[in-house]
PDB file of C-alpha atoms and ligand atoms in Angstrom:
ATOM      1  CA  MET A  90      -7.258  10.978  12.913  1.00  0.00           C
ATOM      2  CA  ARG A  91      -5.459   8.926  10.314  1.00  0.00           C
ATOM      3  CA  ASN A  92      -4.614   5.275  10.962  1.00  0.00           C
ATOM      4  CA  ASN A  93      -1.194   3.811  11.554  1.00  0.00           C
ATOM      5  CA  ILE A  94      -0.936   0.953   9.094  1.00  0.00           C
ATOM      6  CA  VAL A  95       1.482  -1.901   8.427  1.00  0.00           C
ATOM      7  CA  ALA A  96       0.713  -3.779   5.210  1.00  0.00           C
ATOM      8  CA  GLY A  97       2.553  -6.881   4.048  1.00  0.00           C
ATOM      9  CA  ASN A  98       2.794  -7.140   0.268  1.00  0.00           C
ATOM     10  CA  TRP A  99       3.608 -10.812  -0.262  1.00  0.00           C
ATOM     11  CA  LYS A 100       3.951 -10.418  -4.053  1.00  0.00           C
ATOM     12  CA  MET A 101       4.209 -13.826  -5.783  1.00  0.00           C
ATOM     13  CA  ASN A 102       5.309 -15.692  -2.669  1.00  0.00           C
ATOM     14  CA  LEU A 103       3.842 -18.292  -0.294  1.00  0.00           C
ATOM     15  CA  THR A 104       1.811 -21.393  -1.069  1.00  0.00           C
ATOM     16  CA  ARG A 105      -1.510 -21.941   0.715  1.00  0.00           C
ATOM     17  CA  ASP A 106       0.100 -23.755   3.649  1.00  0.00           C
ATOM     18  CA  GLN A 107       2.906 -21.260   3.996  1.00  0.00           C
ATOM     19  CA  ALA A 108       0.443 -18.362   3.892  1.00  0.00           C
ATOM     20  CA  LYS A 109      -1.768 -19.941   6.539  1.00  0.00           C
ATOM     21  CA  MET A 110       1.208 -20.624   8.816  1.00  0.00           C
ATOM     22  CA  LEU A 111       2.519 -17.074   8.526  1.00  0.00           C
ATOM     23  CA  VAL A 112      -0.862 -15.535   9.346  1.00  0.00           C
ATOM     24  CA  GLU A 113      -1.389 -17.897  12.295  1.00  0.00           C
ATOM     25  CA  LYS A 114       1.938 -16.822  13.748  1.00  0.00           C
ATOM     26  CA  VAL A 115       1.225 -13.119  13.303  1.00  0.00           C
ATOM     27  CA  LEU A 116      -2.323 -13.388  14.706  1.00  0.00           C
ATOM     28  CA  SER A 117      -1.107 -15.249  17.778  1.00  0.00           C
ATOM     29  CA  GLY A 118       1.835 -12.882  18.291  1.00  0.00           C
ATOM     30  CA  ASN A 119       1.883  -9.820  20.455  1.00  0.00           C
ATOM     31  CA  CYS A 120       0.693  -6.890  18.370  1.00  0.00           C
ATOM     32  CA  ARG A 121       0.413  -3.312  19.542  1.00  0.00           C
ATOM     33  CA  LYS A 122      -3.171  -2.118  19.695  1.00  0.00           C
ATOM     34  CA  ASN A 123      -4.474   0.580  17.361  1.00  0.00           C
ATOM     35  CA  ILE A 124      -2.317  -0.470  14.442  1.00  0.00           C
ATOM     36  CA  GLU A 125      -4.124  -1.549  11.308  1.00  0.00           C
ATOM     37  CA  VAL A 126      -2.438  -4.643   9.877  1.00  0.00           C
ATOM     38  CA  ILE A 127      -3.031  -5.712   6.287  1.00  0.00           C
ATOM     39  CA  PHE A 128      -1.971  -8.914   4.530  1.00  0.00           C
ATOM     40  CA  ALA A 129      -1.784  -8.782   0.736  1.00  0.00           C
ATOM     41  CA  PRO A 130      -1.655 -12.399  -0.465  1.00  0.00           C
ATOM     42  CA  SER A 131      -2.041 -13.681  -4.006  1.00  0.00           C
ATOM     43  CA  PHE A 132      -5.616 -13.922  -5.281  1.00  0.00           C
ATOM     44  CA  ILE A 133      -5.904 -17.636  -4.542  1.00  0.00           C
ATOM     45  CA  ASN A 134      -5.186 -17.093  -0.846  1.00  0.00           C
ATOM     46  CA  LEU A 135      -7.347 -14.022  -0.442  1.00  0.00           C
ATOM     47  CA  TYR A 136     -10.545 -15.655   0.770  1.00  0.00           C
ATOM     48  CA  LYS A 137      -8.779 -17.974   3.208  1.00  0.00           C
ATOM     49  CA  ILE A 138      -6.686 -15.230   4.782  1.00  0.00           C
ATOM     50  CA  ALA A 139      -9.669 -12.876   5.011  1.00  0.00           C
ATOM     51  CA  LYS A 140     -11.544 -15.616   6.858  1.00  0.00           C
ATOM     52  CA  MET A 141      -8.657 -16.119   9.259  1.00  0.00           C
ATOM     53  CA  CYS A 142      -8.652 -12.383   9.994  1.00  0.00           C
ATOM     54  CA  SER A 143     -12.408 -12.022  10.348  1.00  0.00           C
ATOM     55  CA  ASP A 144     -12.411 -12.170  14.169  1.00  0.00           C
ATOM     56  CA  HIS A 145      -9.510  -9.766  14.491  1.00  0.00           C
ATOM     57  CA  THR A 146     -10.792  -6.228  14.089  1.00  0.00           C
ATOM     58  CA  SER A 147      -7.457  -4.568  13.334  1.00  0.00           C
ATOM     59  CA  PHE A 148      -6.510  -7.120  10.655  1.00  0.00           C
ATOM     60  CA  SER A 149      -7.685  -7.144   7.058  1.00  0.00           C
ATOM     61  CA  VAL A 150      -6.597  -8.226   3.602  1.00  0.00           C
ATOM     62  CA  ALA A 151      -5.732  -6.521   0.337  1.00  0.00           C
ATOM     63  CA  ALA A 152      -5.555  -7.858  -3.186  1.00  0.00           C
ATOM     64  CA  GLN A 153      -2.382  -6.951  -5.075  1.00  0.00           C
ATOM     65  CA  ASP A 154      -4.185  -5.794  -8.213  1.00  0.00           C
ATOM     66  CA  CYS A 155      -7.551  -5.968  -9.955  1.00  0.00           C
ATOM     67  CA  SER A 156      -8.962  -5.702 -13.446  1.00  0.00           C
ATOM     68  CA  ALA A 157      -9.897  -2.344 -14.930  1.00  0.00           C
ATOM     69  CA  ASN A 158     -12.996  -4.053 -16.338  1.00  0.00           C
ATOM     70  CA  LYS A 159     -16.217  -4.896 -14.599  1.00  0.00           C
ATOM     71  CA  LYS A 160     -16.618  -8.482 -15.875  1.00  0.00           C
ATOM     72  CA  GLY A 161     -16.606 -10.591 -19.011  1.00  0.00           C
ATOM     73  CA  ALA A 162     -14.189 -12.106 -21.509  1.00  0.00           C
ATOM     74  CA  PHE A 163     -10.867 -11.219 -19.875  1.00  0.00           C
ATOM     75  CA  THR A 164      -9.189 -14.581 -19.328  1.00  0.00           C
ATOM     76  CA  GLY A 165      -6.948 -14.646 -16.283  1.00  0.00           C
ATOM     77  CA  GLU A 166      -8.221 -11.362 -14.844  1.00  0.00           C
ATOM     78  CA  VAL A 167      -9.844 -10.849 -11.429  1.00  0.00           C
ATOM     79  CA  SER A 168     -12.538  -8.225 -10.963  1.00  0.00           C
ATOM     80  CA  ALA A 169     -13.047  -5.882  -8.039  1.00  0.00           C
ATOM     81  CA  SER A 170     -16.434  -7.456  -7.327  1.00  0.00           C
ATOM     82  CA  MET A 171     -14.779 -10.910  -7.023  1.00  0.00           C
ATOM     83  CA  ILE A 172     -12.247  -9.437  -4.615  1.00  0.00           C
ATOM     84  CA  SER A 173     -15.011  -7.809  -2.628  1.00  0.00           C
ATOM     85  CA  SER A 174     -16.858 -11.137  -2.431  1.00  0.00           C
ATOM     86  CA  CYS A 175     -13.752 -12.619  -0.735  1.00  0.00           C
ATOM     87  CA  ASN A 176     -14.184 -10.058   2.064  1.00  0.00           C
ATOM     88  CA  ALA A 177     -11.058  -8.131   1.222  1.00  0.00           C
ATOM     89  CA  LYS A 178     -10.925  -4.518   2.333  1.00  0.00           C
ATOM     90  CA  TYR A 179      -8.273  -3.062   0.021  1.00  0.00           C
ATOM     91  CA  VAL A 180      -6.709  -3.381  -3.408  1.00  0.00           C
ATOM     92  CA  ILE A 181      -3.096  -2.326  -3.949  1.00  0.00           C
ATOM     93  CA  LEU A 182      -2.859  -0.386  -7.211  1.00  0.00           C
ATOM     94  CA  GLY A 183       0.010   1.193  -9.082  1.00  0.00           C
ATOM     95  CA  HIS A 184       2.819  -0.874  -7.596  1.00  0.00           C
ATOM     96  CA  SER A 185       5.983  -0.114  -9.589  1.00  0.00           C
ATOM     97  CA  GLU A 186       6.363  -3.804 -10.471  1.00  0.00           C
ATOM     98  CA  ARG A 187       2.998  -3.645 -12.213  1.00  0.00           C
ATOM     99  CA  ARG A 188       3.695  -0.271 -13.795  1.00  0.00           C
ATOM    100  CA  LEU A 189       7.034  -1.512 -15.163  1.00  0.00           C
ATOM    101  CA  ASN A 190       6.397  -5.203 -15.930  1.00  0.00           C
ATOM    102  CA  PHE A 191       2.785  -4.893 -17.073  1.00  0.00           C
ATOM    103  CA  ASN A 192       2.901  -1.381 -18.564  1.00  0.00           C
ATOM    104  CA  GLU A 193       0.204   0.006 -16.303  1.00  0.00           C
ATOM    105  CA  SER A 194      -0.351   3.681 -17.080  1.00  0.00           C
ATOM    106  CA  ASN A 195      -1.839   6.377 -14.879  1.00  0.00           C
ATOM    107  CA  ASP A 196      -4.995   6.128 -17.001  1.00  0.00           C
ATOM    108  CA  ASP A 197      -5.220   2.340 -16.505  1.00  0.00           C
ATOM    109  CA  LEU A 198      -4.950   2.940 -12.781  1.00  0.00           C
ATOM    110  CA  LYS A 199      -7.689   5.542 -12.891  1.00  0.00           C
ATOM    111  CA  ALA A 200     -10.001   2.901 -14.387  1.00  0.00           C
ATOM    112  CA  LYS A 201      -8.991   0.332 -11.769  1.00  0.00           C
ATOM    113  CA  ILE A 202      -9.566   2.810  -8.947  1.00  0.00           C
ATOM    114  CA  SER A 203     -13.062   3.393 -10.235  1.00  0.00           C
ATOM    115  CA  GLN A 204     -13.763  -0.366 -10.157  1.00  0.00           C
ATOM    116  CA  VAL A 205     -12.367  -0.675  -6.640  1.00  0.00           C
ATOM    117  CA  LEU A 206     -14.356   2.212  -5.201  1.00  0.00           C
ATOM    118  CA  SER A 207     -17.590   1.187  -6.850  1.00  0.00           C
ATOM    119  CA  ASN A 208     -17.287  -2.234  -5.194  1.00  0.00           C
ATOM    120  CA  ASN A 209     -16.955  -0.812  -1.682  1.00  0.00           C
ATOM    121  CA  LEU A 210     -13.259  -1.559  -1.496  1.00  0.00           C
ATOM    122  CA  GLU A 211     -10.480   0.855  -0.591  1.00  0.00           C
ATOM    123  CA  VAL A 212      -7.282   1.613  -2.482  1.00  0.00           C
ATOM    124  CA  ILE A 213      -3.644   1.435  -1.456  1.00  0.00           C
ATOM    125  CA  PHE A 214      -2.175   3.594  -4.212  1.00  0.00           C
ATOM    126  CA  CYS A 215       1.557   3.287  -4.855  1.00  0.00           C
ATOM    127  CA  CYS A 216       3.726   6.004  -6.334  1.00  0.00           C
ATOM    128  CA  GLY A 217       7.485   6.362  -6.580  1.00  0.00           C
ATOM    129  CA  GLU A 218      10.342   7.614  -8.705  1.00  0.00           C
ATOM    130  CA  SER A 219      13.222   5.808 -10.409  1.00  0.00           C
ATOM    131  CA  ILE A 220      16.859   6.252  -9.471  1.00  0.00           C
ATOM    132  CA  ASN A 221      17.402   8.480 -12.523  1.00  0.00           C
ATOM    133  CA  GLN A 222      14.500  10.725 -11.590  1.00  0.00           C
ATOM    134  CA  ARG A 223      15.991  11.020  -8.111  1.00  0.00           C
ATOM    135  CA  LYS A 224      19.421  11.886  -9.530  1.00  0.00           C
ATOM    136  CA  GLU A 225      17.965  14.373 -12.008  1.00  0.00           C
ATOM    137  CA  SER A 226      15.832  15.978  -9.283  1.00  0.00           C
ATOM    138  CA  THR A 227      12.588  15.484 -11.200  1.00  0.00           C
ATOM    139  CA  TYR A 228      11.029  13.336  -8.486  1.00  0.00           C
ATOM    140  CA  PHE A 229       8.569  15.869  -7.078  1.00  0.00           C
ATOM    141  CA  ASP A 230       7.091  16.532 -10.537  1.00  0.00           C
ATOM    142  CA  TRP A 231       6.910  12.800 -11.222  1.00  0.00           C
ATOM    143  CA  ILE A 232       5.052  11.984  -8.024  1.00  0.00           C
ATOM    144  CA  GLU A 233       2.716  14.923  -8.589  1.00  0.00           C
ATOM    145  CA  SER A 234       1.858  13.629 -12.080  1.00  0.00           C
ATOM    146  CA  GLN A 235       1.270  10.071 -10.813  1.00  0.00           C
ATOM    147  CA  LEU A 236      -1.121  11.362  -8.172  1.00  0.00           C
ATOM    148  CA  SER A 237      -2.890  13.972 -10.236  1.00  0.00           C
ATOM    149  CA  GLU A 238      -3.406  11.734 -13.273  1.00  0.00           C
ATOM    150  CA  SER A 239      -4.801   8.775 -11.323  1.00  0.00           C
ATOM    151  CA  LEU A 240      -6.308  10.163  -8.139  1.00  0.00           C
ATOM    152  CA  PHE A 241      -7.104  13.836  -8.025  1.00  0.00           C
ATOM    153  CA  HIS A 242     -10.321  13.555 -10.023  1.00  0.00           C
ATOM    154  CA  LEU A 243     -11.836  11.758  -7.007  1.00  0.00           C
ATOM    155  CA  SER A 244     -14.388  13.481  -4.819  1.00  0.00           C
ATOM    156  CA  LYS A 245     -13.640  14.305  -1.176  1.00  0.00           C
ATOM    157  CA  LYS A 246     -15.638  11.299  -0.085  1.00  0.00           C
ATOM    158  CA  GLU A 247     -13.765   9.014  -2.483  1.00  0.00           C
ATOM    159  CA  ILE A 248     -10.255  10.212  -1.646  1.00  0.00           C
ATOM    160  CA  MET A 249     -10.940   9.268   1.973  1.00  0.00           C
ATOM    161  CA  LYS A 250     -11.024   5.652   0.762  1.00  0.00           C
ATOM    162  CA  VAL A 251      -7.431   5.890  -0.437  1.00  0.00           C
ATOM    163  CA  VAL A 252      -4.199   5.139   1.400  1.00  0.00           C
ATOM    164  CA  ILE A 253      -1.102   6.375  -0.409  1.00  0.00           C
ATOM    165  CA  ALA A 254       2.148   4.404  -0.392  1.00  0.00           C
ATOM    166  CA  TYR A 255       5.333   6.235  -1.378  1.00  0.00           C
ATOM    167  CA  GLU A 256       7.702   3.593  -2.702  1.00  0.00           C
ATOM    168  CA  PRO A 257      10.847   4.901  -4.396  1.00  0.00           C
ATOM    169  CA  ILE A 258      11.692   2.287  -7.035  1.00  0.00           C
ATOM    170  CA  TRP A 259      15.389   2.398  -6.163  1.00  0.00           C
ATOM    171  CA  ALA A 260      14.570   1.248  -2.629  1.00  0.00           C
ATOM    172  CA  ILE A 261      12.279  -1.683  -3.478  1.00  0.00           C
ATOM    173  CA  GLY A 262      13.896  -5.037  -2.808  1.00  0.00           C
ATOM    174  CA  THR A 263      17.359  -3.464  -2.908  1.00  0.00           C
ATOM    175  CA  GLY A 264      18.094  -3.309   0.812  1.00  0.00           C
ATOM    176  CA  MET A 265      18.672   0.437   0.283  1.00  0.00           C
ATOM    177  CA  ASN A 266      15.786   2.201   2.051  1.00  0.00           C
ATOM    178  CA  ALA A 267      15.162   5.915   1.692  1.00  0.00           C
ATOM    179  CA  SER A 268      16.544   7.742   4.702  1.00  0.00           C
ATOM    180  CA  PRO A 269      13.864   8.930   7.154  1.00  0.00           C
ATOM    181  CA  GLU A 270      14.599  12.518   6.029  1.00  0.00           C
ATOM    182  CA  ILE A 271      14.188  11.749   2.323  1.00  0.00           C
ATOM    183  CA  ALA A 272      11.006   9.779   2.962  1.00  0.00           C
ATOM    184  CA  GLN A 273       9.578  12.454   5.261  1.00  0.00           C
ATOM    185  CA  GLU A 274      10.310  15.161   2.678  1.00  0.00           C
ATOM    186  CA  MET A 275       8.291  13.292   0.045  1.00  0.00           C
ATOM    187  CA  HIS A 276       5.485  12.383   2.443  1.00  0.00           C
ATOM    188  CA  ALA A 277       5.122  16.043   3.458  1.00  0.00           C
ATOM    189  CA  PHE A 278       5.059  16.992  -0.236  1.00  0.00           C
ATOM    190  CA  ILE A 279       2.299  14.425  -0.913  1.00  0.00           C
ATOM    191  CA  ARG A 280       0.289  15.660   2.055  1.00  0.00           C
ATOM    192  CA  GLY A 281       0.706  19.202   0.746  1.00  0.00           C
ATOM    193  CA  LEU A 282      -0.717  18.136  -2.631  1.00  0.00           C
ATOM    194  CA  LEU A 283      -3.661  16.478  -0.883  1.00  0.00           C
ATOM    195  CA  SER A 284      -4.202  19.628   1.133  1.00  0.00           C
ATOM    196  CA  SER A 285      -4.236  21.869  -1.977  1.00  0.00           C
ATOM    197  CA  CYS A 286      -6.768  19.593  -3.694  1.00  0.00           C
ATOM    198  CA  TYR A 287      -8.961  18.571  -0.791  1.00  0.00           C
ATOM    199  CA  GLY A 288      -8.195  20.908   2.130  1.00  0.00           C
ATOM    200  CA  THR A 289      -6.095  20.462   5.261  1.00  0.00           C
ATOM    201  CA  LYS A 290      -8.647  18.500   7.234  1.00  0.00           C
ATOM    202  CA  ILE A 291      -8.876  15.743   4.637  1.00  0.00           C
ATOM    203  CA  SER A 292      -5.128  15.702   3.992  1.00  0.00           C
ATOM    204  CA  GLU A 293      -4.507  15.182   7.710  1.00  0.00           C
ATOM    205  CA  ASN A 294      -6.805  12.175   7.706  1.00  0.00           C
ATOM    206  CA  ILE A 295      -5.212  10.245   4.844  1.00  0.00           C
ATOM    207  CA  SER A 296      -2.549   7.691   5.761  1.00  0.00           C
ATOM    208  CA  ILE A 297       0.674   7.830   3.760  1.00  0.00           C
ATOM    209  CA  LEU A 298       2.838   4.702   3.998  1.00  0.00           C
ATOM    210  CA  TYR A 299       6.488   4.302   3.157  1.00  0.00           C
ATOM    211  CA  GLY A 300       7.674   1.255   1.177  1.00  0.00           C
ATOM    212  CA  GLY A 301      11.072   0.141  -0.035  1.00  0.00           C
ATOM    213  CA  SER A 302      13.380  -2.053   2.052  1.00  0.00           C
ATOM    214  CA  CYS A 303      11.516  -1.146   5.222  1.00  0.00           C
ATOM    215  CA  ASN A 304      12.439  -3.777   7.809  1.00  0.00           C
ATOM    216  CA  ALA A 305      12.543  -4.633  11.504  1.00  0.00           C
ATOM    217  CA  GLU A 306      15.712  -2.550  11.937  1.00  0.00           C
ATOM    218  CA  ASN A 307      14.746   0.702  10.215  1.00  0.00           C
ATOM    219  CA  ALA A 308      10.941   0.784  10.705  1.00  0.00           C
ATOM    220  CA  GLN A 309      11.039   2.664  13.981  1.00  0.00           C
ATOM    221  CA  THR A 310      13.028   5.652  12.716  1.00  0.00           C
ATOM    222  CA  LEU A 311      10.910   5.805   9.574  1.00  0.00           C
ATOM    223  CA  PHE A 312       7.594   5.584  11.465  1.00  0.00           C
ATOM    224  CA  LYS A 313       8.706   8.338  13.874  1.00  0.00           C
ATOM    225  CA  GLN A 314       8.559  10.879  11.041  1.00  0.00           C
ATOM    226  CA  LYS A 315       5.636  13.272  11.219  1.00  0.00           C
ATOM    227  CA  ASP A 316       4.062  12.333   7.880  1.00  0.00           C
ATOM    228  CA  ILE A 317       4.944   8.623   7.760  1.00  0.00           C
ATOM    229  CA  ASP A 318       1.934   6.664   8.968  1.00  0.00           C
ATOM    230  CA  GLY A 319       3.318   3.174   8.519  1.00  0.00           C
ATOM    231  CA  GLY A 320       4.748   0.926   5.861  1.00  0.00           C
ATOM    232  CA  LEU A 321       4.057  -1.215   2.842  1.00  0.00           C
ATOM    233  CA  ILE A 322       6.435  -4.073   3.464  1.00  0.00           C
ATOM    234  CA  GLY A 323       7.627  -6.584   0.876  1.00  0.00           C
ATOM    235  CA  GLY A 324      10.463  -8.978   1.777  1.00  0.00           C
ATOM    236  CA  ALA A 325      10.314  -8.427   5.535  1.00  0.00           C
ATOM    237  CA  SER A 326       6.589  -9.262   5.654  1.00  0.00           C
ATOM    238  CA  LEU A 327       7.284 -12.900   4.739  1.00  0.00           C
ATOM    239  CA  ASN A 328       8.783 -13.654   8.140  1.00  0.00           C
ATOM    240  CA  SER A 329       6.408 -13.512  11.120  1.00  0.00           C
ATOM    241  CA  LYS A 330       9.028 -12.360  13.637  1.00  0.00           C
ATOM    242  CA  ASN A 331      10.208  -9.511  11.420  1.00  0.00           C
ATOM    243  CA  PHE A 332       6.679  -8.519  10.491  1.00  0.00           C
ATOM    244  CA  LEU A 333       5.584  -8.466  14.159  1.00  0.00           C
ATOM    245  CA  LYS A 334       8.607  -6.358  15.022  1.00  0.00           C
ATOM    246  CA  ILE A 335       7.657  -3.881  12.301  1.00  0.00           C
ATOM    247  CA  ILE A 336       4.042  -3.764  13.557  1.00  0.00           C
ATOM    248  CA  ASN A 337       5.389  -2.977  17.016  1.00  0.00           C
ATOM    249  CA  SER A 338       7.712  -0.238  15.753  1.00  0.00           C
ATOM    250  CA  PHE A 339       5.346   2.710  16.305  1.00  0.00           C
TER     251      PHE A 339
HETATM  252  P1  LIG B 648      10.450  -4.438  -0.170  1.00  0.00           P
HETATM  253  O1  LIG B 648       9.176  -4.241  -1.103  1.00  0.00           O
HETATM  254  O2  LIG B 648      10.014  -4.158   1.238  1.00  0.00           O
HETATM  255  O3  LIG B 648      10.857  -5.875  -0.379  1.00  0.00           O
HETATM  256  O4  LIG B 648      11.487  -3.476  -0.637  1.00  0.00           O
HETATM  257  C1  LIG B 648       8.230  -3.235  -0.843  1.00  0.00           C
HETATM  258  C2  LIG B 648       7.149  -3.267  -1.883  1.00  0.00           C
HETATM  259  O5  LIG B 648       7.446  -3.597  -3.043  1.00  0.00           O
HETATM  260  O6  LIG B 648       5.985  -2.977  -1.589  1.00  0.00           O
END
């Protein structure tokens, strides 16, 4: 059975104290059992937050990116092995902000995925179309190319270490979430692609998260959809009350 997951992508927000306070409030709040909760802080808070979560089995941390290189003269970069040594479980890769602002290509992501998996970490792989691709009805082809060019070379064992996050770019940080029907349609399409490449059994065991203006108000109707297994939450994950409400939306 695939996991229900709520992941908070903090992006470039929260100082050390603010991060600690937010996590304390979430950990001491009332969370539904059997939901995997992930915090994705900045690199400098990774170790601290992982430590705070270490006694809480359903909580873990994710880095927001990693280097495509193993180690060496790459000033400012953070390697997958460093992330692993901070006791993180996941690395978010392919977020549209990184694809757009840092020109990350599907090939770059393929290299990063290889680093992540070879350091015993798991991947939260983001995909999503622009507003123009949505209007021009090229979004299915686009998502298929993002997945096939970065992920579908993986073995069956490796793909089981991947969580997919569908995040339409037009919904990120805009307050304009995809309707549950639109999101479900894409999630079912993604699961279908997984099934053609890896078989039904594996496709049914991979969690597919929705991201893009998911909040305490709309999470429940989104999470009710058959192929939506949770959310990758940006803005609404920065407030403990909202985040707890989202966790309890299943
Ligand atoms: P948002 O961001 O929830 O603020 O729209 C989601 C994301 O970028 O992962």
